[in-house]
PDB file of C-alpha atoms in Angstrom:
ATOM      1  CA  MET A   1      10.409  23.662  -8.250  1.00 91.00           C
ATOM      2  CA  ASP A   2       8.537  21.845  -5.488  1.00 97.00           C
ATOM      3  CA  LEU A   3      10.538  19.416  -3.366  1.00 98.00           C
ATOM      4  CA  TYR A   4       9.482  15.905  -2.332  1.00 98.00           C
ATOM      5  CA  ALA A   5      11.424  12.985  -0.878  1.00 98.00           C
ATOM      6  CA  VAL A   6      11.290   9.482   0.531  1.00 98.00           C
ATOM      7  CA  PHE A   7      12.796   8.841   3.976  1.00 98.00           C
ATOM      8  CA  GLY A   8      14.126   5.453   5.018  1.00 96.00           C
ATOM      9  CA  ASN A   9      17.060   3.511   6.415  1.00 96.00           C
ATOM     10  CA  PRO A  10      18.313   1.876   4.249  1.00 93.00           C
ATOM     11  CA  ILE A  11      17.081   3.877   1.263  1.00 95.00           C
ATOM     12  CA  ALA A  12      19.600   3.549  -1.608  1.00 93.00           C
ATOM     13  CA  HIS A  13      17.557   0.683  -3.095  1.00 90.00           C
ATOM     14  CA  SER A  14      14.351   2.742  -3.300  1.00 93.00           C
ATOM     15  CA  ARG A  15      12.610   2.948  -6.684  1.00 95.00           C
ATOM     16  CA  SER A  16      10.439   5.848  -5.527  1.00 96.00           C
ATOM     17  CA  PRO A  17      12.600   8.635  -7.055  1.00 97.00           C
ATOM     18  CA  TRP A  18      12.469   6.840 -10.429  1.00 97.00           C
ATOM     19  CA  ILE A  19       8.701   6.320 -10.179  1.00 98.00           C
ATOM     20  CA  HIS A  20       7.912   9.908  -9.201  1.00 98.00           C
ATOM     21  CA  ALA A  21      10.217  11.291 -11.873  1.00 97.00           C
ATOM     22  CA  ARG A  22       8.151   9.333 -14.394  1.00 97.00           C
ATOM     23  CA  PHE A  23       4.908  10.637 -12.905  1.00 98.00           C
ATOM     24  CA  ALA A  24       6.191  14.217 -13.028  1.00 98.00           C
ATOM     25  CA  ALA A  25       7.271  13.916 -16.668  1.00 97.00           C
ATOM     26  CA  GLN A  26       3.967  12.341 -17.631  1.00 96.00           C
ATOM     27  CA  THR A  27       1.835  15.030 -15.957  1.00 97.00           C
ATOM     28  CA  GLY A  28       4.076  18.018 -16.697  1.00 97.00           C
ATOM     29  CA  GLU A  29       4.494  18.827 -13.000  1.00 97.00           C
ATOM     30  CA  ALA A  30       7.605  20.769 -11.932  1.00 96.00           C
ATOM     31  CA  LEU A  31       8.918  18.852  -8.954  1.00 97.00           C
ATOM     32  CA  SER A  32      12.049  17.237  -7.583  1.00 97.00           C
ATOM     33  CA  TYR A  33      12.002  13.956  -5.649  1.00 98.00           C
ATOM     34  CA  GLU A  34      14.974  12.598  -3.725  1.00 98.00           C
ATOM     35  CA  ALA A  35      15.854   9.728  -1.401  1.00 98.00           C
ATOM     36  CA  ILE A  36      16.964  10.742   2.095  1.00 98.00           C
ATOM     37  CA  LEU A  37      18.792   8.405   4.461  1.00 98.00           C
ATOM     38  CA  ALA A  38      17.591   9.376   7.937  1.00 98.00           C
ATOM     39  CA  PRO A  39      19.407   8.205  11.085  1.00 97.00           C
ATOM     40  CA  THR A  40      17.395   5.559  12.912  1.00 95.00           C
ATOM     41  CA  ASP A  41      17.171   7.916  15.906  1.00 96.00           C
ATOM     42  CA  GLY A  42      16.845  11.127  13.880  1.00 97.00           C
ATOM     43  CA  PHE A  43      13.744  10.895  11.706  1.00 98.00           C
ATOM     44  CA  ALA A  44      11.983  13.971  13.085  1.00 98.00           C
ATOM     45  CA  ALA A  45      15.119  16.094  12.721  1.00 98.00           C
ATOM     46  CA  ALA A  46      15.638  14.902   9.143  1.00 98.00           C
ATOM     47  CA  VAL A  47      12.048  15.791   8.252  1.00 98.00           C
ATOM     48  CA  ALA A  48      12.388  19.208   9.897  1.00 98.00           C
ATOM     49  CA  ALA A  49      15.545  19.913   7.883  1.00 98.00           C
ATOM     50  CA  PHE A  50      13.783  18.901   4.686  1.00 98.00           C
ATOM     51  CA  ARG A  51      10.817  21.139   5.450  1.00 98.00           C
ATOM     52  CA  ALA A  52      13.226  24.003   6.119  1.00 97.00           C
ATOM     53  CA  ARG A  53      14.577  23.530   2.575  1.00 97.00           C
ATOM     54  CA  GLY A  54      11.046  23.970   1.244  1.00 97.00           C
ATOM     55  CA  GLY A  55       9.881  20.343   1.181  1.00 98.00           C
ATOM     56  CA  ARG A  56       6.201  20.014   0.298  1.00 98.00           C
ATOM     57  CA  GLY A  57       5.657  16.353   1.105  1.00 98.00           C
ATOM     58  CA  ALA A  58       7.340  13.013   1.669  1.00 98.00           C
ATOM     59  CA  ASN A  59       6.981   9.281   1.499  1.00 98.00           C
ATOM     60  CA  VAL A  60       8.174   7.205   4.431  1.00 96.00           C
ATOM     61  CA  THR A  61       9.422   3.638   4.402  1.00 92.00           C
ATOM     62  CA  VAL A  62      11.048   1.204   6.837  1.00 87.00           C
ATOM     63  CA  PRO A  63      11.682   1.770   9.708  1.00 90.00           C
ATOM     64  CA  PHE A  64       9.940   5.137  10.075  1.00 94.00           C
ATOM     65  CA  LYS A  65       6.217   4.604   9.389  1.00 93.00           C
ATOM     66  CA  LEU A  66       5.353   4.675  13.092  1.00 91.00           C
ATOM     67  CA  ASP A  67       7.551   7.747  13.569  1.00 96.00           C
ATOM     68  CA  ALA A  68       5.758   9.469  10.700  1.00 97.00           C
ATOM     69  CA  PHE A  69       2.405   8.705  12.311  1.00 97.00           C
ATOM     70  CA  ALA A  70       3.595  10.134  15.645  1.00 97.00           C
ATOM     71  CA  LEU A  71       5.099  13.232  14.005  1.00 97.00           C
ATOM     72  CA  ALA A  72       1.864  14.356  12.347  1.00 98.00           C
ATOM     73  CA  ASP A  73      -0.408  17.108  13.566  1.00 97.00           C
ATOM     74  CA  ARG A  74      -3.356  15.526  11.716  1.00 98.00           C
ATOM     75  CA  ARG A  75      -3.991  12.024  10.386  1.00 97.00           C
ATOM     76  CA  SER A  76      -6.287  10.604   7.735  1.00 96.00           C
ATOM     77  CA  GLU A  77      -8.760   7.820   8.478  1.00 93.00           C
ATOM     78  CA  ARG A  78      -6.471   5.434   6.597  1.00 94.00           C
ATOM     79  CA  ALA A  79      -3.495   6.390   8.723  1.00 95.00           C
ATOM     80  CA  GLU A  80      -5.536   6.077  11.916  1.00 94.00           C
ATOM     81  CA  ALA A  81      -6.749   2.624  10.882  1.00 90.00           C
ATOM     82  CA  ALA A  82      -3.197   1.506  10.082  1.00 90.00           C
ATOM     83  CA  GLY A  83      -1.568   3.150  13.081  1.00 91.00           C
ATOM     84  CA  ALA A  84       1.223   4.103  10.683  1.00 91.00           C
ATOM     85  CA  ALA A  85       1.894   6.543   7.852  1.00 95.00           C
ATOM     86  CA  ASN A  86       3.792   6.307   4.583  1.00 96.00           C
ATOM     87  CA  THR A  87       2.838   9.713   3.183  1.00 98.00           C
ATOM     88  CA  LEU A  88       3.279  13.174   4.695  1.00 98.00           C
ATOM     89  CA  ILE A  89       1.857  16.452   3.407  1.00 98.00           C
ATOM     90  CA  PHE A  90       3.433  19.677   4.658  1.00 98.00           C
ATOM     91  CA  SER A  91       1.515  22.957   4.819  1.00 95.00           C
ATOM     92  CA  ALA A  92       1.177  26.070   6.912  1.00 93.00           C
ATOM     93  CA  ASP A  93      -1.262  24.098   9.067  1.00 93.00           C
ATOM     94  CA  GLY A  94       1.398  21.532   9.962  1.00 96.00           C
ATOM     95  CA  VAL A  95       1.911  17.910   8.942  1.00 98.00           C
ATOM     96  CA  LEU A  96      -0.874  15.668   7.639  1.00 98.00           C
ATOM     97  CA  ALA A  97      -0.178  11.926   7.676  1.00 98.00           C
ATOM     98  CA  ASP A  98      -1.836   9.424   5.359  1.00 98.00           C
ATOM     99  CA  ASN A  99      -1.322   5.780   4.481  1.00 97.00           C
ATOM    100  CA  THR A 100      -1.584   4.870   0.795  1.00 97.00           C
ATOM    101  CA  ASP A 101      -0.350   1.265   1.060  1.00 95.00           C
ATOM    102  CA  GLY A 102      -3.795  -0.326   1.287  1.00 95.00           C
ATOM    103  CA  ALA A 103      -5.150   1.846  -1.501  1.00 96.00           C
ATOM    104  CA  GLY A 104      -2.172   0.793  -3.622  1.00 97.00           C
ATOM    105  CA  LEU A 105      -2.911  -2.865  -2.952  1.00 98.00           C
ATOM    106  CA  VAL A 106      -6.593  -2.561  -3.887  1.00 98.00           C
ATOM    107  CA  ARG A 107      -5.834  -0.508  -7.006  1.00 97.00           C
ATOM    108  CA  ASP A 108      -3.274  -3.065  -8.134  1.00 97.00           C
ATOM    109  CA  LEU A 109      -5.725  -5.912  -7.663  1.00 98.00           C
ATOM    110  CA  ALA A 110      -8.310  -3.987  -9.689  1.00 96.00           C
ATOM    111  CA  PHE A 111      -5.721  -3.247 -12.402  1.00 95.00           C
ATOM    112  CA  GLN A 112      -4.998  -6.970 -12.588  1.00 94.00           C
ATOM    113  CA  GLY A 113      -8.709  -7.742 -12.985  1.00 95.00           C
ATOM    114  CA  CYS A 114      -9.242  -9.117  -9.475  1.00 96.00           C
ATOM    115  CA  ALA A 115     -12.600  -8.024  -8.036  1.00 96.00           C
ATOM    116  CA  LEU A 116     -12.827  -8.639  -4.292  1.00 98.00           C
ATOM    117  CA  SER A 117     -16.562  -8.123  -3.843  1.00 97.00           C
ATOM    118  CA  GLY A 118     -18.161 -11.278  -2.460  1.00 98.00           C
ATOM    119  CA  GLN A 119     -14.879 -13.217  -2.504  1.00 98.00           C
ATOM    120  CA  ARG A 120     -13.227 -15.219   0.264  1.00 98.00           C
ATOM    121  CA  VAL A 121     -10.025 -13.346   1.134  1.00 98.00           C
ATOM    122  CA  LEU A 122      -7.191 -14.443   3.429  1.00 98.00           C
ATOM    123  CA  LEU A 123      -4.817 -11.776   4.755  1.00 98.00           C
ATOM    124  CA  LEU A 124      -1.602 -13.197   6.204  1.00 98.00           C
ATOM    125  CA  GLY A 125       0.109 -11.217   8.959  1.00 96.00           C
ATOM    126  CA  ALA A 126      -0.900  -8.765  11.646  1.00 93.00           C
ATOM    127  CA  GLY A 127       1.881  -6.178  11.461  1.00 88.00           C
ATOM    128  CA  GLY A 128       2.014  -2.774   9.823  1.00 84.00           C
ATOM    129  CA  ALA A 129       1.428  -4.011   6.279  1.00 89.00           C
ATOM    130  CA  ALA A 130      -1.691  -5.909   7.318  1.00 93.00           C
ATOM    131  CA  ARG A 131      -2.963  -2.956   9.366  1.00 91.00           C
ATOM    132  CA  GLY A 132      -2.609  -0.698   6.345  1.00 92.00           C
ATOM    133  CA  ALA A 133      -4.435  -3.139   4.094  1.00 95.00           C
ATOM    134  CA  LEU A 134      -7.399  -4.049   6.302  1.00 95.00           C
ATOM    135  CA  LEU A 135      -9.608  -0.957   5.914  1.00 93.00           C
ATOM    136  CA  PRO A 136      -9.225  -0.684   2.101  1.00 95.00           C
ATOM    137  CA  LEU A 137      -9.865  -4.424   1.749  1.00 97.00           C
ATOM    138  CA  LEU A 138     -13.061  -4.190   3.815  1.00 96.00           C
ATOM    139  CA  ALA A 139     -14.186  -1.269   1.643  1.00 95.00           C
ATOM    140  CA  GLU A 140     -14.197  -3.653  -1.329  1.00 97.00           C
ATOM    141  CA  LYS A 141     -16.879  -5.755   0.443  1.00 97.00           C
ATOM    142  CA  PRO A 142     -15.458  -9.270   0.261  1.00 98.00           C
ATOM    143  CA  GLY A 143     -17.855 -11.967   1.387  1.00 98.00           C
ATOM    144  CA  ARG A 144     -15.391 -13.227   3.973  1.00 98.00           C
ATOM    145  CA  LEU A 145     -12.098 -11.791   5.177  1.00 98.00           C
ATOM    146  CA  VAL A 146      -9.884 -13.819   7.478  1.00 98.00           C
ATOM    147  CA  VAL A 147      -6.743 -12.388   9.091  1.00 98.00           C
ATOM    148  CA  ALA A 148      -4.283 -15.144  10.000  1.00 98.00           C
ATOM    149  CA  ASN A 149      -1.056 -14.725  11.919  1.00 97.00           C
ATOM    150  CA  ARG A 150       1.520 -16.952  13.542  1.00 96.00           C
ATOM    151  CA  THR A 151       0.316 -15.527  16.853  1.00 96.00           C
ATOM    152  CA  ALA A 152      -3.471 -15.705  16.704  1.00 97.00           C
ATOM    153  CA  ALA A 153      -3.935 -13.106  19.449  1.00 98.00           C
ATOM    154  CA  ARG A 154      -2.335 -10.417  17.280  1.00 96.00           C
ATOM    155  CA  ALA A 155      -4.718 -11.211  14.431  1.00 97.00           C
ATOM    156  CA  THR A 156      -7.662 -11.034  16.829  1.00 97.00           C
ATOM    157  CA  ALA A 157      -6.465  -7.670  18.145  1.00 96.00           C
ATOM    158  CA  LEU A 158      -6.175  -6.340  14.595  1.00 94.00           C
ATOM    159  CA  ILE A 159      -9.832  -6.906  13.762  1.00 95.00           C
ATOM    160  CA  ALA A 160     -11.246  -5.941  17.174  1.00 94.00           C
ATOM    161  CA  GLY A 161     -13.877  -3.213  16.878  1.00 89.00           C
ATOM    162  CA  ARG A 162     -13.687  -3.000  13.079  1.00 87.00           C
ATOM    163  CA  ASP A 163     -16.810  -2.002  11.167  1.00 84.00           C
ATOM    164  CA  CYS A 164     -16.969  -4.824   8.631  1.00 88.00           C
ATOM    165  CA  GLY A 165     -20.392  -4.131   7.110  1.00 88.00           C
ATOM    166  CA  ALA A 166     -21.746  -7.236   5.395  1.00 91.00           C
ATOM    167  CA  THR A 167     -18.324  -8.900   5.322  1.00 96.00           C
ATOM    168  CA  GLU A 168     -17.761 -11.883   7.584  1.00 97.00           C
ATOM    169  CA  LEU A 169     -14.584 -10.885   9.430  1.00 97.00           C
ATOM    170  CA  ALA A 170     -12.548 -13.412  11.407  1.00 97.00           C
ATOM    171  CA  ALA A 171      -9.062 -13.960  12.839  1.00 98.00           C
ATOM    172  CA  CYS A 172      -7.025 -17.072  13.574  1.00 98.00           C
ATOM    173  CA  GLY A 173      -3.562 -18.597  13.729  1.00 98.00           C
ATOM    174  CA  PHE A 174      -1.922 -20.333  10.773  1.00 97.00           C
ATOM    175  CA  ASP A 175      -2.637 -23.692  12.410  1.00 95.00           C
ATOM    176  CA  ASP A 176      -6.378 -22.978  12.306  1.00 97.00           C
ATOM    177  CA  LEU A 177      -6.576 -22.667   8.505  1.00 98.00           C
ATOM    178  CA  ALA A 178      -6.848 -26.392   7.746  1.00 96.00           C
ATOM    179  CA  GLY A 179     -10.078 -27.138   5.931  1.00 96.00           C
ATOM    180  CA  SER A 180     -10.594 -23.581   4.658  1.00 97.00           C
ATOM    181  CA  SER A 181     -10.147 -22.347   1.098  1.00 98.00           C
ATOM    182  CA  PHE A 182      -9.908 -18.845  -0.337  1.00 98.00           C
ATOM    183  CA  ASN A 183     -10.227 -17.075  -3.675  1.00 98.00           C
ATOM    184  CA  VAL A 184      -7.515 -14.527  -2.816  1.00 98.00           C
ATOM    185  CA  VAL A 185      -4.578 -15.040  -0.431  1.00 98.00           C
ATOM    186  CA  ILE A 186      -2.518 -11.923   0.371  1.00 98.00           C
ATOM    187  CA  ASN A 187       0.861 -12.189   2.079  1.00 97.00           C
ATOM    188  CA  ALA A 188       1.391  -9.146   4.295  1.00 95.00           C
ATOM    189  CA  THR A 189       4.148 -10.808   6.321  1.00 94.00           C
ATOM    190  CA  SER A 190       7.843 -10.131   5.761  1.00 87.00           C
ATOM    191  CA  SER A 191       8.586 -13.836   5.290  1.00 89.00           C
ATOM    192  CA  SER A 192       9.706 -13.448   1.679  1.00 88.00           C
ATOM    193  CA  LEU A 193      12.531 -11.143   2.786  1.00 80.00           C
ATOM    194  CA  ALA A 194      14.001 -14.157   4.574  1.00 86.00           C
ATOM    195  CA  GLY A 195      13.298 -16.505   1.666  1.00 89.00           C
ATOM    196  CA  GLU A 196      10.515 -18.213   3.620  1.00 92.00           C
ATOM    197  CA  ALA A 197       6.747 -18.635   3.302  1.00 95.00           C
ATOM    198  CA  PRO A 198       3.984 -18.824   5.938  1.00 96.00           C
ATOM    199  CA  PRO A 199       3.013 -22.446   6.720  1.00 96.00           C
ATOM    200  CA  LEU A 200      -0.245 -22.838   4.793  1.00 97.00           C
ATOM    201  CA  PRO A 201      -2.128 -26.125   4.450  1.00 97.00           C
ATOM    202  CA  ARG A 202      -2.971 -27.901   1.227  1.00 97.00           C
ATOM    203  CA  GLY A 203      -6.411 -26.983  -0.035  1.00 97.00           C
ATOM    204  CA  ILE A 204      -6.055 -23.342   1.018  1.00 98.00           C
ATOM    205  CA  TYR A 205      -6.310 -22.166  -2.595  1.00 98.00           C
ATOM    206  CA  ALA A 206      -9.732 -22.484  -4.220  1.00 98.00           C
ATOM    207  CA  PRO A 207      -9.959 -23.195  -7.980  1.00 96.00           C
ATOM    208  CA  ASP A 208      -8.874 -20.196 -10.071  1.00 96.00           C
ATOM    209  CA  SER A 209      -7.436 -18.536  -6.951  1.00 98.00           C
ATOM    210  CA  LEU A 210      -4.917 -15.713  -6.679  1.00 98.00           C
ATOM    211  CA  ALA A 211      -1.823 -15.605  -4.472  1.00 98.00           C
ATOM    212  CA  TYR A 212      -0.531 -12.065  -3.910  1.00 98.00           C
ATOM    213  CA  ASP A 213       2.724 -11.146  -2.186  1.00 97.00           C
ATOM    214  CA  MET A 214       3.203  -7.534  -1.084  1.00 96.00           C
ATOM    215  CA  MET A 215       6.940  -8.101  -1.547  1.00 93.00           C
ATOM    216  CA  TYR A 216       8.607  -8.078  -4.947  1.00 91.00           C
ATOM    217  CA  GLY A 217      11.979  -8.703  -6.506  1.00 86.00           C
ATOM    218  CA  ARG A 218      13.736  -9.745  -9.660  1.00 86.00           C
ATOM    219  CA  ASP A 219      12.918 -13.387  -8.958  1.00 90.00           C
ATOM    220  CA  GLU A 220       9.696 -14.969  -7.745  1.00 94.00           C
ATOM    221  CA  THR A 221       9.280 -14.645  -3.975  1.00 95.00           C
ATOM    222  CA  ALA A 222       9.323 -17.636  -1.649  1.00 96.00           C
ATOM    223  CA  PHE A 223       5.636 -17.116  -0.876  1.00 97.00           C
ATOM    224  CA  LEU A 224       4.638 -17.225  -4.541  1.00 97.00           C
ATOM    225  CA  SER A 225       6.790 -20.293  -5.215  1.00 97.00           C
ATOM    226  CA  ALA A 226       5.094 -22.071  -2.330  1.00 97.00           C
ATOM    227  CA  ALA A 227       1.685 -20.890  -3.544  1.00 98.00           C
ATOM    228  CA  ARG A 228       2.233 -22.483  -6.943  1.00 97.00           C
ATOM    229  CA  GLU A 229       3.053 -25.782  -5.262  1.00 97.00           C
ATOM    230  CA  LEU A 230      -0.135 -25.510  -3.188  1.00 98.00           C
ATOM    231  CA  GLY A 231      -2.292 -24.971  -6.257  1.00 97.00           C
ATOM    232  CA  ALA A 232      -2.678 -21.223  -6.687  1.00 98.00           C
ATOM    233  CA  ALA A 233      -3.849 -20.565 -10.236  1.00 97.00           C
ATOM    234  CA  HIS A 234      -2.481 -17.014 -10.443  1.00 97.00           C
ATOM    235  CA  CYS A 235       0.491 -15.380  -8.693  1.00 97.00           C
ATOM    236  CA  LEU A 236       1.295 -11.675  -8.391  1.00 97.00           C
ATOM    237  CA  ASP A 237       4.038  -9.831  -6.544  1.00 97.00           C
ATOM    238  CA  GLY A 238       3.843  -6.362  -5.019  1.00 96.00           C
ATOM    239  CA  LEU A 239       5.503  -4.329  -7.760  1.00 96.00           C
ATOM    240  CA  GLY A 240       2.150  -2.994  -8.934  1.00 97.00           C
ATOM    241  CA  MET A 241       1.224  -2.127  -5.355  1.00 97.00           C
ATOM    242  CA  LEU A 242       4.452  -0.128  -5.024  1.00 96.00           C
ATOM    243  CA  ILE A 243       3.562   1.902  -8.111  1.00 98.00           C
ATOM    244  CA  GLU A 244      -0.094   2.360  -7.188  1.00 98.00           C
ATOM    245  CA  GLN A 245       0.637   3.540  -3.647  1.00 98.00           C
ATOM    246  CA  ALA A 246       3.101   6.022  -5.158  1.00 98.00           C
ATOM    247  CA  ALA A 247       0.420   7.223  -7.571  1.00 98.00           C
ATOM    248  CA  GLU A 248      -1.954   7.721  -4.638  1.00 98.00           C
ATOM    249  CA  SER A 249       0.685   9.813  -2.832  1.00 98.00           C
ATOM    250  CA  PHE A 250       1.269  11.821  -6.020  1.00 98.00           C
ATOM    251  CA  PHE A 251      -2.481  12.481  -6.205  1.00 98.00           C
ATOM    252  CA  LEU A 252      -2.559  13.694  -2.592  1.00 98.00           C
ATOM    253  CA  TRP A 253       0.283  16.118  -3.293  1.00 98.00           C
ATOM    254  CA  ARG A 254      -0.602  17.340  -6.799  1.00 98.00           C
ATOM    255  CA  ALA A 255      -4.349  16.569  -7.240  1.00 98.00           C
ATOM    256  CA  LEU A 256      -3.427  14.666 -10.406  1.00 97.00           C
ATOM    257  CA  ARG A 257      -3.627  10.905 -10.869  1.00 96.00           C
ATOM    258  CA  PRO A 258      -0.859   9.591 -13.146  1.00 96.00           C
ATOM    259  CA  ASP A 259      -1.317   6.725 -15.596  1.00 95.00           C
ATOM    260  CA  THR A 260       0.520   3.776 -14.048  1.00 97.00           C
ATOM    261  CA  GLY A 261       0.406   1.367 -16.992  1.00 94.00           C
ATOM    262  CA  ALA A 262       3.612   2.380 -18.776  1.00 93.00           C
ATOM    263  CA  VAL A 263       5.441   2.842 -15.464  1.00 96.00           C
ATOM    264  CA  ARG A 264       4.556  -0.725 -14.477  1.00 95.00           C
ATOM    265  CA  ARG A 265       5.891  -2.132 -17.728  1.00 94.00           C
ATOM    266  CA  ASP A 266       9.109  -0.104 -17.690  1.00 94.00           C
ATOM    267  CA  LEU A 267       9.928  -0.797 -14.040  1.00 94.00           C
ATOM    268  CA  ARG A 268       9.424  -4.520 -14.543  1.00 93.00           C
ATOM    269  CA  THR A 269      11.840  -4.342 -17.485  1.00 93.00           C
ATOM    270  CA  LEU A 270      14.324  -2.353 -15.405  1.00 91.00           C
ATOM    271  CA  LEU A 271      14.243  -4.934 -12.606  1.00 88.00           C
ATOM    272  CA  ALA A 272      14.846  -7.757 -15.060  1.00 87.00           C
ATOM    273  CA  SER A 273      17.875  -6.084 -16.652  1.00 83.00           C
TER     274      SER A 273
END
């Protein structure tokens, strides 16, 4: 049986073993997937020990995505663009790093019926989550994509040198958003973990707009609650993104793409119980 795992610290809360067990059962793949608590200063050693046990691949979560990127012998274009990795593939040739977070975001938006082509999109944040999302979002060819961050210089640095094709790509601080409106607003900050929301102005949400938080939980996140008050017509959390990025990792490992529909429904039910 092939071995896979997710590394993090903390990690006991991770839903990844449950998700990948469902994928394996659905596709008939013989694999085992476990959660591994790695010491904050011992990620590389923990990965080496797992590989020695026969590990074939791994997911990586907080705080090790930069460590995973540095550990790799080779990196995908997505990982290079993000400067971080959440998926590792082990082979005789070494370690290949990829980043499936942005792909998971875009696939979730598509699953929810949100087409980004030609739309005005606002991406909030300039950290790892935003870096992972930028390239896949640009690939969807929005009409305009603005990256906004509390520190405008970080947003500007994020988009510097990006090939944006026909998309109008811009960066600014939160204070510079007054007077702008967007069809899709994506929260890639960690504000919801602290029960807070980025300071967005009234009018930021266009009619029939979507507010999307990469975070998720049993209850509505602070960002989505604030978005409703500001006029967002539709609100989505990141549960679907979690499942879709996992499906992308599963595809990289097994060359099979699982059906995520039933997994979405059952995990939402599990969280509510």
